[in-house]
Short mmCIF file of C-alpha atoms in Angstrom, two decimals:
data_model
loop_
_atom_site.label_atom_id
_atom_site.label_comp_id
_atom_site.label_asym_id
_atom_site.label_seq_id
_atom_site.Cartn_x
_atom_site.Cartn_y
_atom_site.Cartn_z
CA UNK A 193 -81.78 115.49 -43.72
CA UNK A 194 -79.73 118.49 -42.59
CA UNK A 195 -78.68 116.60 -39.48
CA UNK A 196 -77.49 113.69 -41.63
CA UNK A 197 -75.49 115.97 -43.91
CA UNK A 198 -74.02 117.73 -40.88
CA UNK A 199 -73.06 114.39 -39.32
CA UNK A 200 -71.39 113.28 -42.56
CA UNK A 201 -69.44 116.56 -42.74
CA UNK A 202 -68.31 116.16 -39.13
CA UNK A 203 -67.20 112.58 -39.86
CA UNK A 204 -65.26 113.74 -42.90
CA UNK A 205 -63.55 116.49 -40.91
CA UNK A 206 -62.58 113.97 -38.21
CA UNK A 207 -61.20 111.52 -40.79
CA UNK A 208 -59.23 114.21 -42.61
CA UNK A 209 -57.87 115.48 -39.30
CA UNK A 210 -56.72 111.99 -38.30
CA UNK A 211 -55.14 111.48 -41.72
CA UNK A 212 -53.22 114.75 -41.48
CA UNK A 213 -52.10 114.22 -37.88
CA UNK A 214 -50.76 110.74 -38.71
CA UNK A 215 -49.06 112.08 -41.82
CA UNK A 216 -47.28 114.93 -40.03
CA UNK A 217 -46.22 112.55 -37.26
CA UNK A 218 -44.50 110.35 -39.84
CA UNK A 219 -40.96 111.70 -39.66
CA UNK A 220 -37.85 110.46 -41.44
CA UNK A 221 -36.09 107.51 -39.81
CA UNK A 222 -32.87 107.95 -41.80
CA UNK A 223 -29.73 108.09 -39.64
CA UNK A 224 -27.02 110.67 -40.21
CA UNK A 225 -24.04 109.41 -42.21
CA UNK A 226 -20.56 109.49 -40.71
CA UNK A 227 -17.34 110.31 -42.57
CA UNK A 228 -15.44 107.22 -43.66
CA UNK A 229 -11.97 106.79 -45.04
CA UNK A 230 -12.13 105.38 -48.55
CA UNK A 231 -9.59 102.67 -49.26
CA UNK A 232 -7.54 102.53 -52.44
CA UNK A 233 -8.78 99.63 -54.55
CA UNK A 234 -6.65 98.58 -57.51
CA UNK A 235 -8.17 97.88 -60.92
CA UNK A 236 -6.64 94.41 -60.56
CA UNK A 237 -9.79 93.39 -58.72
CA UNK A 238 -11.63 93.27 -62.05
CA UNK A 239 -9.27 90.57 -63.32
CA UNK A 240 -9.85 88.47 -60.21
CA UNK A 241 -13.63 88.62 -60.54
CA UNK A 242 -13.30 87.88 -64.26
CA UNK A 243 -11.29 84.76 -63.47
CA UNK A 244 -13.84 83.64 -60.86
CA UNK A 245 -16.61 83.89 -63.45
CA UNK A 246 -14.74 81.53 -65.79
CA UNK A 247 -15.32 78.54 -63.49
CA UNK A 248 -18.59 76.88 -64.46
CA UNK A 249 -19.81 76.10 -60.96
CA UNK A 250 -23.33 75.43 -62.18
CA UNK A 251 -26.21 73.96 -60.18
CA UNK A 252 -28.48 72.25 -62.70
CA UNK A 253 -30.99 70.59 -60.36
CA UNK A 254 -31.35 69.09 -56.91
CA UNK A 255 -30.15 65.64 -57.98
CA UNK A 256 -27.22 66.65 -60.19
CA UNK A 257 -23.73 65.88 -58.90
CA UNK A 258 -21.53 69.01 -58.73
CA UNK A 259 -18.80 69.23 -61.36
CA UNK A 260 -15.79 68.50 -59.16
CA UNK A 261 -13.28 69.79 -61.73
CA UNK A 262 -14.98 73.19 -61.82
CA UNK A 263 -15.54 73.52 -58.07
CA UNK A 264 -12.09 72.27 -57.08
CA UNK A 265 -10.55 74.50 -59.75
CA UNK A 266 -12.45 77.43 -58.26
CA UNK A 267 -11.17 76.52 -54.78
CA UNK A 268 -7.58 76.44 -56.04
CA UNK A 269 -8.14 79.82 -57.67
CA UNK A 270 -9.27 81.27 -54.33
CA UNK A 271 -6.20 79.89 -52.55
CA UNK A 272 -3.84 81.35 -55.16
CA UNK A 273 -5.62 84.69 -55.41
CA UNK A 274 -6.00 85.42 -51.69
CA UNK A 275 -2.82 84.11 -50.05
CA UNK A 276 -3.04 86.18 -46.85
CA UNK A 277 -6.62 85.12 -46.26
CA UNK A 278 -5.72 81.45 -46.64
CA UNK A 279 -2.66 81.84 -44.42
CA UNK A 280 -4.52 83.58 -41.58
CA UNK A 281 -8.03 82.11 -41.67
CA UNK A 282 -8.87 78.47 -41.03
CA UNK A 283 -10.86 76.65 -43.71
CA UNK A 284 -13.33 73.84 -43.19
CA UNK A 285 -14.78 72.17 -46.28
CA UNK A 286 -18.33 71.10 -45.62
CA UNK A 287 -19.84 68.32 -47.70
CA UNK A 288 -16.83 68.45 -50.06
CA UNK A 289 -17.69 71.64 -51.94
CA UNK A 290 -19.00 74.23 -49.46
CA UNK A 291 -16.52 76.56 -47.77
CA UNK A 292 -16.43 77.84 -44.19
CA UNK A 293 -13.61 80.23 -43.30
CA UNK A 294 -12.97 81.40 -39.73
CA UNK A 295 -11.06 84.58 -38.83
CA UNK A 296 -10.47 84.28 -35.11
CA UNK A 297 -11.26 87.44 -33.18
CA UNK A 298 -9.22 88.80 -30.28
CA UNK A 299 -12.18 89.04 -27.88
CA UNK A 300 -14.00 85.74 -27.40
CA UNK A 301 -16.70 87.43 -25.33
CA UNK A 302 -18.01 89.11 -28.51
CA UNK A 303 -20.40 87.13 -30.65
CA UNK A 304 -19.16 86.47 -34.21
CA UNK A 305 -20.64 87.68 -37.47
CA UNK A 306 -21.22 85.52 -40.53
CA UNK A 307 -20.73 86.86 -44.05
CA UNK A 308 -22.52 84.68 -46.59
CA UNK A 309 -22.48 84.20 -50.35
CA UNK A 310 -22.67 81.21 -52.68
CA UNK A 311 -20.35 79.71 -55.24
CA UNK A 312 -22.86 78.19 -57.62
CA UNK A 313 -24.66 79.84 -60.52
CA UNK A 314 -27.67 78.98 -62.65
CA UNK A 315 -27.28 77.48 -66.13
CA UNK A 316 -27.46 79.58 -69.27
CA UNK A 317 -30.26 78.86 -71.73
CA UNK A 318 -28.42 77.86 -74.92
CA UNK A 319 -30.78 79.64 -77.37
CA UNK A 320 -30.01 82.97 -75.62
CA UNK A 321 -26.23 82.84 -76.11
CA UNK A 322 -26.31 85.12 -79.14
CA UNK A 323 -28.05 87.80 -77.06
CA UNK A 324 -25.11 88.05 -74.63
CA UNK A 325 -22.60 90.83 -75.14
CA UNK A 326 -19.89 88.27 -74.39
CA UNK A 327 -19.78 84.59 -73.47
CA UNK A 328 -21.46 84.00 -70.08
CA UNK A 329 -18.36 82.23 -68.71
CA UNK A 330 -15.78 84.32 -70.55
CA UNK A 331 -15.53 86.95 -67.81
CA UNK A 332 -15.08 89.73 -70.34
CA UNK A 333 -14.02 93.12 -68.97
CA UNK A 334 -15.25 96.17 -70.91
CA UNK A 335 -14.64 99.86 -70.26
CA UNK A 336 -17.52 99.88 -67.80
CA UNK A 337 -18.51 96.34 -66.80
CA UNK A 338 -17.49 92.78 -65.98
CA UNK A 339 -19.77 90.41 -67.90
CA UNK A 340 -20.73 86.87 -67.00
CA UNK A 341 -22.88 84.48 -65.03
CA UNK A 342 -22.30 85.14 -61.34
CA UNK A 343 -21.34 88.82 -61.57
CA UNK A 344 -24.63 89.71 -59.90
CA UNK A 345 -25.67 86.39 -58.39
CA UNK A 346 -23.48 85.82 -56.41
CA UNK A 347 -19.75 85.40 -56.97
CA UNK A 348 -19.24 89.15 -56.91
CA UNK A 349 -20.07 89.34 -53.19
CA UNK A 350 -17.93 86.31 -52.32
CA UNK A 351 -14.88 87.69 -54.13
CA UNK A 352 -15.55 91.21 -52.80
CA UNK A 353 -15.61 89.97 -49.20
CA UNK A 354 -12.34 88.13 -49.79
CA UNK A 355 -10.82 91.24 -51.37
CA UNK A 356 -11.82 93.25 -48.29
CA UNK A 357 -10.32 90.73 -45.87
CA UNK A 358 -7.12 90.45 -47.92
CA UNK A 359 -6.87 94.25 -47.76
CA UNK A 360 -7.40 94.28 -43.99
CA UNK A 361 -4.75 91.60 -43.52
CA UNK A 362 -2.31 93.66 -45.58
CA UNK A 363 -2.92 96.41 -43.00
CA UNK A 364 -2.24 93.92 -40.15
CA UNK A 365 -5.81 94.37 -38.98
CA UNK A 366 -7.01 92.05 -36.21
CA UNK A 367 -10.77 91.86 -35.63
CA UNK A 368 -12.12 91.98 -32.10
CA UNK A 369 -14.91 89.54 -32.90
CA UNK A 370 -14.59 86.33 -34.90
CA UNK A 371 -15.70 86.53 -38.52
CA UNK A 372 -16.95 83.60 -40.58
CA UNK A 373 -17.22 83.45 -44.36
CA UNK A 374 -19.85 80.86 -45.29
CA UNK A 375 -20.17 79.94 -48.96
CA UNK A 376 -22.47 77.15 -50.04
CA UNK A 377 -22.29 75.30 -53.35
CA UNK A 378 -25.96 74.59 -54.09
CA UNK A 379 -27.94 77.74 -53.24
CA UNK A 380 -29.55 77.80 -56.67
CA UNK A 381 -31.26 74.47 -55.91
CA UNK A 382 -32.24 75.24 -52.32
CA UNK A 383 -28.96 74.81 -50.43
CA UNK A 384 -29.78 71.53 -48.60
CA UNK A 385 -26.28 70.07 -49.06
CA UNK A 386 -24.35 73.32 -48.74
CA UNK A 387 -25.54 76.15 -46.50
CA UNK A 388 -27.83 73.85 -44.51
CA UNK A 389 -24.85 71.63 -43.65
CA UNK A 390 -22.65 74.63 -42.82
CA UNK A 391 -25.31 75.84 -40.37
CA UNK A 392 -25.57 72.36 -38.85
CA UNK A 393 -21.81 72.26 -38.36
CA UNK A 394 -21.71 75.70 -36.71
CA UNK A 395 -24.58 74.72 -34.43
CA UNK A 396 -22.69 71.58 -33.40
CA UNK A 397 -19.74 73.81 -32.49
CA UNK A 398 -21.95 75.95 -30.25
CA UNK A 399 -21.68 79.04 -32.44
CA UNK A 400 -24.20 81.79 -31.78
CA UNK A 401 -23.63 84.78 -34.04
CA UNK A 402 -24.65 88.38 -33.49
CA UNK A 403 -25.53 88.73 -37.15
CA UNK A 404 -25.57 86.87 -40.45
CA UNK A 405 -25.64 88.81 -43.70
CA UNK A 406 -26.39 87.36 -47.13
CA UNK A 407 -27.55 88.37 -50.58
CA UNK A 408 -31.17 89.34 -51.16
CA UNK A 409 -31.13 93.09 -50.54
CA UNK A 410 -29.81 95.74 -52.91
CA UNK A 411 -29.72 99.41 -53.85
CA UNK A 412 -32.76 100.08 -56.03
CA UNK A 413 -32.42 102.94 -58.49
CA UNK A 414 -35.58 104.24 -60.14
CA UNK A 415 -37.58 101.26 -58.87
CA UNK A 416 -39.62 102.81 -56.06
CA UNK A 417 -42.36 105.10 -57.42
CA UNK A 418 -42.23 108.56 -55.88
CA UNK A 419 -38.70 108.23 -54.48
CA UNK A 420 -36.00 109.82 -56.60
CA UNK A 421 -33.16 108.77 -54.28
CA UNK A 422 -31.74 105.23 -54.47
CA UNK A 423 -33.38 102.91 -51.93
CA UNK A 424 -31.13 100.53 -49.98
CA UNK A 425 -33.38 97.60 -49.11
CA UNK A 426 -32.32 95.55 -46.07
CA UNK A 427 -34.58 92.53 -46.11
CA UNK A 428 -35.35 91.35 -42.58
CA UNK A 429 -37.10 88.21 -43.72
CA UNK A 430 -38.05 86.20 -46.75
CA UNK A 431 -40.99 84.21 -47.99
CA UNK A 432 -41.11 80.45 -47.83
CA UNK A 433 -41.14 78.26 -50.93
CA UNK A 434 -43.41 75.35 -51.77
CA UNK A 435 -44.77 73.68 -54.87
CA UNK A 436 -47.75 71.34 -55.01
CA UNK A 437 -48.73 68.96 -57.76
CA UNK A 438 -52.42 68.75 -58.66
CA UNK A 439 -53.29 65.36 -60.15
CA UNK A 440 -56.56 64.38 -61.83
CA UNK A 441 -57.23 60.75 -62.79
CA UNK A 442 -60.27 59.60 -64.77
CA UNK A 443 -61.21 56.79 -67.15
CA UNK A 444 -60.47 59.04 -70.13
CA UNK A 445 -62.22 58.17 -73.39
CA UNK A 446 -62.73 59.18 -76.99
CA UNK A 447 -62.95 62.88 -77.77
CA UNK A 448 -66.08 62.30 -79.86
CA UNK A 449 -67.98 61.32 -76.72
CA UNK A 450 -66.55 63.50 -73.94
CA UNK A 451 -67.78 62.92 -70.39
CA UNK A 452 -69.46 65.68 -68.45
CA UNK A 453 -66.25 66.24 -66.48
CA UNK A 454 -63.15 66.06 -68.62
CA UNK A 455 -59.78 65.24 -67.02
CA UNK A 456 -58.17 68.42 -68.29
CA UNK A 457 -61.29 70.46 -67.56
CA UNK A 458 -61.26 69.40 -63.90
CA UNK A 459 -57.61 70.35 -63.65
CA UNK A 460 -58.13 73.67 -65.45
CA UNK A 461 -60.97 74.61 -63.11
CA UNK A 462 -58.78 73.81 -60.10
CA UNK A 463 -56.06 76.14 -61.40
CA UNK A 464 -58.54 78.95 -62.11
CA UNK A 465 -60.19 78.51 -58.70
CA UNK A 466 -56.82 78.79 -56.95
CA UNK A 467 -55.94 81.93 -58.88
CA UNK A 468 -59.32 83.46 -58.07
CA UNK A 469 -59.17 82.55 -54.37
CA UNK A 470 -55.67 83.51 -53.28
CA UNK A 471 -54.52 83.74 -49.70
CA UNK A 472 -55.20 87.15 -48.10
CA UNK A 473 -52.93 90.17 -47.92
CA UNK A 474 -51.64 90.83 -44.40
CA UNK A 475 -49.93 93.70 -42.60
CA UNK A 476 -47.20 91.81 -40.74
CA UNK A 477 -43.57 92.42 -39.75
CA UNK A 478 -41.51 93.56 -41.57
CA UNK A 479 -44.12 95.13 -43.89
CA UNK A 480 -45.13 97.49 -41.08
CA UNK A 481 -41.50 98.63 -40.69
CA UNK A 482 -41.24 99.14 -44.43
CA UNK A 483 -44.18 101.54 -44.32
CA UNK A 484 -42.63 103.48 -41.42
CA UNK A 485 -39.23 103.87 -43.09
CA UNK A 486 -40.36 104.48 -46.66
CA UNK A 487 -43.43 106.62 -45.97
CA UNK A 488 -41.63 109.82 -44.84
CA UNK A 489 -39.56 109.88 -48.04
CA UNK A 490 -42.59 109.89 -50.36
CA UNK A 491 -44.55 112.76 -51.94
CA UNK A 492 -47.27 114.16 -49.67
CA UNK A 493 -50.32 112.33 -51.05
CA UNK A 494 -48.57 108.97 -51.08
CA UNK A 495 -47.21 109.70 -47.61
CA UNK A 496 -50.79 110.14 -46.40
CA UNK A 497 -51.54 106.55 -47.47
CA UNK A 498 -48.37 105.13 -45.85
CA UNK A 499 -49.12 106.99 -42.60
CA UNK A 500 -52.65 105.61 -42.47
CA UNK A 501 -52.65 101.89 -43.27
CA UNK A 502 -55.88 101.55 -41.27
CA UNK A 503 -57.62 103.21 -44.24
CA UNK A 504 -55.40 102.35 -47.20
CA UNK A 505 -54.28 98.86 -46.19
CA UNK A 506 -55.66 97.08 -49.24
CA UNK A 507 -53.88 99.30 -51.76
CA UNK A 508 -50.61 99.33 -49.80
CA UNK A 509 -50.43 95.58 -49.27
CA UNK A 510 -51.27 94.82 -52.87
CA UNK A 511 -48.53 97.20 -53.98
CA UNK A 512 -46.03 95.46 -51.70
CA UNK A 513 -47.20 91.97 -52.70
CA UNK A 514 -47.75 91.19 -49.01
CA UNK A 515 -49.45 87.82 -49.34
CA UNK A 516 -48.68 84.22 -50.21
CA UNK A 517 -48.51 84.21 -53.98
CA UNK A 518 -49.98 81.54 -56.28
CA UNK A 519 -48.27 80.75 -59.58
CA UNK A 520 -49.09 77.82 -61.91
CA UNK A 521 -45.74 76.83 -63.44
CA UNK A 522 -46.07 73.39 -65.08
CA UNK A 523 -48.97 71.61 -66.76
CA UNK A 524 -48.99 68.15 -68.33
CA UNK A 525 -51.66 65.94 -69.86
CA UNK A 526 -52.78 64.29 -73.06
CA UNK A 527 -51.16 62.11 -75.69
CA UNK A 528 -53.28 62.64 -78.81
CA UNK A 529 -55.75 65.19 -80.09
CA UNK A 530 -58.68 62.75 -80.18
CA UNK A 531 -58.02 61.05 -76.83
CA UNK A 532 -59.25 62.33 -73.49
CA UNK A 533 -56.35 61.63 -71.14
CA UNK A 534 -56.68 59.46 -68.07
CA UNK A 535 -54.21 61.64 -66.15
CA UNK A 536 -53.50 65.37 -66.12
CA UNK A 537 -51.16 67.20 -63.77
CA UNK A 538 -50.19 70.75 -62.88
CA UNK A 539 -47.60 72.21 -60.55
CA UNK A 540 -48.44 75.34 -58.57
CA UNK A 541 -45.70 77.32 -56.85
CA UNK A 542 -46.36 79.33 -53.69
CA UNK A 543 -44.14 81.94 -52.05
CA UNK A 544 -45.29 81.77 -48.44
CA UNK A 545 -45.79 84.86 -46.28
CA UNK A 546 -44.28 84.80 -42.77
CA UNK A 547 -46.93 83.58 -40.35
CA UNK A 548 -48.18 80.97 -42.82
CA UNK A 549 -46.66 77.56 -43.55
CA UNK A 550 -46.42 74.69 -46.02
CA UNK A 551 -49.20 72.95 -44.08
CA UNK A 552 -51.57 75.92 -44.11
CA UNK A 553 -51.00 76.39 -47.85
CA UNK A 554 -51.80 72.75 -48.54
CA UNK A 555 -54.94 73.04 -46.42
CA UNK A 556 -55.91 76.14 -48.42
CA UNK A 557 -55.48 74.29 -51.73
CA UNK A 558 -57.54 71.34 -50.55
CA UNK A 559 -60.32 73.66 -49.38
CA UNK A 560 -60.53 75.29 -52.84
CA UNK A 561 -60.16 72.50 -55.40
CA UNK A 562 -62.54 69.63 -56.14
CA UNK A 563 -62.18 66.39 -54.20
CA UNK A 564 -61.44 64.79 -57.58
CA UNK A 565 -58.05 66.55 -57.48
CA UNK A 566 -55.21 64.91 -55.61
CA UNK A 567 -52.84 67.38 -53.93
CA UNK A 568 -49.27 66.48 -53.04
CA UNK A 569 -46.15 68.53 -52.19
CA UNK A 570 -43.34 68.25 -54.71
CA UNK A 571 -39.63 69.13 -54.81
CA UNK A 572 -37.87 71.52 -52.47
CA UNK A 573 -40.04 73.08 -49.75
CA UNK A 574 -39.19 75.50 -46.96
CA UNK A 575 -41.26 77.45 -44.49
CA UNK A 576 -40.66 81.22 -44.15
CA UNK A 577 -37.93 81.85 -41.56
CA UNK A 578 -38.34 84.12 -38.57
CA UNK A 579 -38.20 87.85 -39.27
CA UNK A 580 -35.23 89.75 -37.82
CA UNK A 581 -35.37 93.06 -35.98
CA UNK A 582 -34.87 96.58 -37.30
CA UNK A 583 -34.14 97.75 -33.75
CA UNK A 584 -31.14 95.57 -32.90
CA UNK A 585 -27.58 96.80 -32.49
CA UNK A 586 -26.56 94.78 -35.56
CA UNK A 587 -29.21 96.45 -37.70
CA UNK A 588 -28.08 99.88 -36.51
CA UNK A 589 -24.46 99.12 -37.42
CA UNK A 590 -25.48 97.83 -40.84
CA UNK A 591 -27.77 100.82 -41.39
CA UNK A 592 -25.04 103.27 -40.35
CA UNK A 593 -22.53 101.58 -42.65
CA UNK A 594 -24.87 101.89 -45.63
CA UNK A 595 -25.76 105.52 -44.93
CA UNK A 596 -22.10 106.44 -44.46
CA UNK A 597 -21.03 104.64 -47.62
CA UNK A 598 -24.03 105.81 -49.66
CA UNK A 599 -25.38 108.99 -48.01
CA UNK A 600 -27.67 109.62 -50.97
CA UNK A 601 -29.64 106.43 -50.28
CA UNK A 602 -32.80 105.90 -48.28
CA UNK A 603 -32.37 102.79 -46.09
CA UNK A 604 -35.55 100.73 -45.75
CA UNK A 605 -36.22 97.34 -44.11
CA UNK A 606 -38.29 94.93 -46.16
CA UNK A 607 -39.35 91.38 -47.00
CA UNK A 608 -37.72 89.36 -49.78
CA UNK A 609 -40.08 87.54 -52.11
CA UNK A 610 -37.45 84.94 -53.03
CA UNK A 611 -35.40 82.54 -50.93
CA UNK A 612 -31.74 82.64 -49.85
CA UNK A 613 -29.31 80.36 -48.02
CA UNK A 614 -29.55 82.65 -44.99
CA UNK A 615 -32.75 80.96 -43.81
CA UNK A 616 -30.66 78.05 -42.51
CA UNK A 617 -28.80 80.39 -40.12
CA UNK A 618 -31.80 81.62 -38.12
CA UNK A 619 -31.13 79.20 -35.25
CA UNK A 620 -27.47 80.19 -34.89
CA UNK A 621 -27.78 83.95 -35.35
CA UNK A 622 -29.57 86.62 -33.35
CA UNK A 623 -30.40 88.48 -36.56
CA UNK A 624 -30.22 87.57 -40.25
CA UNK A 625 -30.15 90.32 -42.86
CA UNK A 626 -30.14 90.20 -46.62
CA UNK A 627 -28.15 93.02 -48.18
CA UNK A 628 -25.13 93.72 -50.33
CA UNK A 629 -24.91 97.02 -52.23
CA UNK A 630 -25.54 95.64 -55.71
CA UNK A 631 -27.12 98.48 -57.69
CA UNK A 632 -30.26 97.52 -59.59
CA UNK A 633 -32.54 99.39 -61.94
CA UNK A 634 -35.51 98.05 -63.94
CA UNK A 635 -33.20 96.94 -66.78
CA UNK A 636 -30.49 95.27 -64.70
CA UNK A 637 -33.15 93.50 -62.62
CA UNK A 638 -33.91 91.41 -65.71
CA UNK A 639 -30.30 90.19 -65.79
CA UNK A 640 -30.68 88.11 -62.61
CA UNK A 641 -30.80 84.51 -63.88
CA UNK A 642 -31.27 86.10 -67.30
CA UNK A 643 -29.45 87.30 -70.38
CA UNK A 644 -26.25 89.37 -70.31
CA UNK A 645 -25.64 89.30 -66.55
CA UNK A 646 -23.02 91.91 -65.67
CA UNK A 647 -21.91 94.34 -62.97
CA UNK A 648 -20.41 97.79 -63.36
CA UNK A 649 -16.79 98.24 -62.36
CA UNK A 650 -17.75 101.12 -60.09
CA UNK A 651 -20.41 99.10 -58.30
CA UNK A 652 -18.07 96.16 -57.80
CA UNK A 653 -15.55 98.40 -56.04
CA UNK A 654 -18.41 99.73 -53.90
CA UNK A 655 -19.18 96.18 -52.72
CA UNK A 656 -15.52 95.70 -51.75
CA UNK A 657 -15.45 99.02 -49.87
CA UNK A 658 -18.75 98.19 -48.15
CA UNK A 659 -17.47 94.78 -47.00
CA UNK A 660 -14.26 96.36 -45.70
CA UNK A 661 -16.19 99.06 -43.80
CA UNK A 662 -18.79 96.66 -42.42
CA UNK A 663 -16.11 94.44 -40.88
CA UNK A 664 -14.44 97.47 -39.29
CA UNK A 665 -17.73 98.84 -37.98
CA UNK A 666 -18.55 95.55 -36.29
CA UNK A 667 -15.18 95.57 -34.58
#
């Protein structure tokens, strides 16, 4: 017995020693900021963003035809508002509504960069209008904010990039490398007619970019437990998107004589079984990089866990949502309270982890549900794109720009749970990153696609300054 106790004590000492060694080896990966020259940005920029918000460039669904009056009006607004940009950059309209600007660089041996954003916005739920501080398409400017649909997602970044380029042109700046501005018109419904077609066009022209940057990363304030500093999240990848319809067909019947297996009961069991048998959590890139960058900035006990994923993997991966998620979103069935329906359907949405695919998710569903349930893909589907590197020259330039602009932030690579237009640019870009310095806290996070969307005046100017500095740093 003493030998057993002694062996256990030795094992514990070894484990604790390994934990401590790994923890002390986990040093900060934050780069030193460099001094930058802040540019003077006029308050007139608020009026321009306000005007942009007033165009109702709404994407309702995949099949809806874009409102040409709103989109063309928005295009005319851009031409009038940024005259130097339109005089010095070439413009190609892709699929009528999407915009591709090209600022020719002086050195053709340098690979270009692509700055992305999208013109379209999501609709506003009519019953929520009274909960808005101002009309969602009014573009109201208050003492502190610009209010309206698109201020966060995503007209603010498009207009900010144009403001930065207009400013650079005023200074007679000539980039060494070519710069593209790519702005799709249907990102909110998957981007198949906008960004996808822009990427196809660039590929046909033989374009191979050093970097593409898009929305999808942000500066998180008070959102990372244990980290008091703002966290600038550069998302190196994103999950895929797929929905599947589960269909159950039976002979139905009268509710007074229900069969052993009810149509709705079969469907309900399938949903519960899928929720109870979800795809596994996995430690994959870029989750491993996220642990390495975030871990050193955490309090000691939490840092121990981040430094030792071999022991704390389950808790870490669950906290980072590092698996393909399962979410029932639509259910239909039944016509009357005394009739057992002949058909019942449910739609389940999956956000697919890199390394998995639409096909593997469908195979997973079919392995879990009853053979009485028909499974078929529905709507827009996309596999997770390749994950970009946190060791490339482009990442280092982006990282340095963020740290120099926002030295108080902790820069961390990560994985986006949603989907962006940038996934279409993987084949024509060495690296694709998702980041603009939109500041988010738990309250403002709810405003994405929600009620009272707005951006602070200060933050909007930061996005302009960031775009200006990023272009300079890449040239």
